[in-house]
Amino acid sequence: MSTLTQAETGFSLEAQRERARMYALAHNWPEPIHFSDDGVSGRRDTRPGLTALVDAVRPGDAILVKDVIRIGRGGAARTLNIIKTLEDKGGFLVFIDQGVTSNTPIGRMMMTLMAAFGELELERTREQSLAGRAQAARTGHWPSRNVPYGYRRNDQRKLELDPATAPHARRALEVLAGRSLADAAKILNDEQVPASKAINGKGRWTTNMLHDMLHNTIYIGKAKLRTGSEQHEVPCPPLIDQDLWAQLHLRATSSGGTGQPSRYPLTGHLRCPHGAPYTGHTYRNSGPSGTVRPCYAVATTSKRLYPGCTCGQRAAHLVEADAREALARILEDPNDPAAVQALTKPEAEIAPDPLDAPRAAIRDQLSNLAQLQVKGQIDYEDYVKLRTELKAQEAKLKPSSRGSSARAPIPAQRETAELVRAATPEELAQLLDLFSVKMVLHDRTRLEITSVTMLS
């Protein structure tokens, strides 16, 4: 039986067994011994049930089969070869539906014809099935029982997010962004994020599972279904947004270490006017010298995801210098009207908020901690641990929901501004993360900071 539908409906194994029992009873033969391959495709050369049958056949045994296509579906030659193997063991076949046996010359001739016609019938059925699947896909339905992790097929055979698995699939893609497949799988298994048990039977994440998710556009609302030589796009609700999808594919489109803050500190903070992320690339100039030139550019994959984006590259040292100066100016004079628009610090309230003081204290500690790290006065592991603890404390303090009428003056951070100007690329990356800086590069020449979170 090649499909669950066949195993459960008109051609079920029980129906075939009953036909065999009735045939044996009509010919005064003993109760048949049954061999079956439930849910196993007849195209396979090795099938447990068929192997057991061949081993069990003794000279003079009659092998009862519903019809010729129950023997095999790999073509007439393969079917006849299976029949010959059984006859070489001394048995003979009886095809119940056609009333043909293989132990007579007429019967052998009929079996050859039946095998050929059976192959034609299978091809016709296969073509009809592919046509039906293609039509279903064109009308927005998902004809396959196999559904990618995080989705399910509803009663109308359309794809929808599965409330039970979609959060786990989304978490897997979030963890995968910026990491190797092996590292992401380890983190997910350490966090005990459930995986699809249907894939490996263990419910644990593997690199192969993550690789398949990484290249499956269903997660951005574009499910792909192949029917024969055709591929169809079936609409479905997206699991993640285009930004995360672009981040997932940076590693496949960039060269020279996109994710290395020591080389490209603006990665993850810089975008083009169309919203596409700028990432670090290494280009080699043409000519005899072949000079290697670090640049920021929008990857080809990202351009396809952000319509209208034709943004080019810009030398890394120039755009980094502009970013340093722009951030330093905001830190030196955060109350400048030109800087206020980018600031995302919560506004002061008319009535005092009891959580303002602890929030400010945590921000002071975060700012001091960043300065210690930039100056090399604290180990990086200790810095990460303390910063994580402070961020967790800050997250527990719910932000004020009350309205505001005026922004309180924000103190300047001139010392931090000088650190920004003098920081190494890796230190600059840490500062950009600390202040949650977001930037836009206009026309490859003008850099604008669109968002900064002040810490004190």
Tab-separated table of N, CA and C in Angstrom, residues 50 53-55 57-58 61 63 65 71 80-93:
chain	number	residue	atom	x	y	z
A	50	LEU	N	7.403	-8.003	0.823
A	50	LEU	CA	7.777	-8.750	-0.382
A	50	LEU	C	8.970	-9.662	-0.104
A	53	LEU	N	7.802	-12.645	1.763
A	53	LEU	CA	7.067	-13.544	0.874
A	53	LEU	C	8.018	-14.404	0.056
A	54	VAL	N	9.025	-13.791	-0.540
A	54	VAL	CA	9.992	-14.544	-1.357
A	54	VAL	C	10.678	-15.611	-0.510
A	55	ASP	N	11.040	-15.261	0.719
A	55	ASP	CA	11.719	-16.221	1.596
A	55	ASP	C	10.800	-17.382	1.983
A	57	VAL	N	8.176	-18.676	0.199
A	57	VAL	CA	7.602	-19.483	-0.896
A	57	VAL	C	8.302	-20.834	-0.992
A	58	ARG	N	7.481	-21.891	-1.142
A	58	ARG	CA	7.989	-23.251	-1.333
A	58	ARG	C	7.408	-23.792	-2.640
A	61	ASP	N	3.531	-23.701	-4.049
A	61	ASP	CA	2.712	-22.694	-3.372
A	61	ASP	C	2.015	-21.790	-4.388
A	63	ILE	N	0.450	-18.087	-4.957
A	63	ILE	CA	0.558	-16.738	-4.412
A	63	ILE	C	-0.634	-15.941	-4.936
A	65	VAL	N	-2.863	-12.692	-5.473
A	65	VAL	CA	-2.678	-11.245	-5.567
A	65	VAL	C	-3.946	-10.643	-6.145
A	71	ILE	N	1.718	-6.121	-7.227
A	71	ILE	CA	3.062	-6.712	-7.146
A	71	ILE	C	4.125	-5.625	-7.141
A	80	LEU	N	7.558	-7.934	-13.919
A	80	LEU	CA	7.812	-9.276	-14.451
A	80	LEU	C	9.023	-9.915	-13.781
A	81	ASN	N	9.996	-9.120	-13.402
A	81	ASN	CA	11.174	-9.654	-12.720
A	81	ASN	C	10.794	-10.199	-11.338
A	82	ILE	N	9.883	-9.494	-10.628
A	82	ILE	CA	9.418	-9.981	-9.326
A	82	ILE	C	8.664	-11.294	-9.505
A	83	ILE	N	7.807	-11.348	-10.533
A	83	ILE	CA	7.057	-12.577	-10.805
A	83	ILE	C	8.011	-13.727	-11.082
A	84	LYS	N	9.064	-13.493	-11.870
A	84	LYS	CA	10.035	-14.543	-12.190
A	84	LYS	C	10.755	-15.024	-10.936
A	85	THR	N	11.093	-14.083	-10.031
A	85	THR	CA	11.761	-14.460	-8.782
A	85	THR	C	10.890	-15.416	-7.976
A	86	LEU	N	9.593	-15.129	-7.890
A	86	LEU	CA	8.676	-15.992	-7.146
A	86	LEU	C	8.516	-17.349	-7.829
A	87	GLU	N	8.479	-17.364	-9.170
A	87	GLU	CA	8.354	-18.639	-9.897
A	87	GLU	C	9.623	-19.470	-9.770
A	88	ASP	N	10.794	-18.803	-9.709
A	88	ASP	CA	12.051	-19.548	-9.544
A	88	ASP	C	12.096	-20.263	-8.194
A	89	LYS	N	11.320	-19.774	-7.235
A	89	LYS	CA	11.242	-20.429	-5.928
A	89	LYS	C	10.274	-21.618	-5.953
A	90	GLY	N	9.580	-21.799	-7.098
A	90	GLY	CA	8.675	-22.935	-7.232
A	90	GLY	C	7.210	-22.597	-7.070
A	91	GLY	N	6.882	-21.337	-6.828
A	91	GLY	CA	5.493	-20.958	-6.667
A	91	GLY	C	4.882	-20.496	-7.984
A	92	PHE	N	3.600	-20.272	-7.972
A	92	PHE	CA	2.938	-19.688	-9.133
A	92	PHE	C	1.947	-18.644	-8.643
A	93	LEU	N	1.665	-17.636	-9.486
A	93	LEU	CA	0.833	-16.513	-9.080
A	93	LEU	C	-0.577	-16.657	-9.630
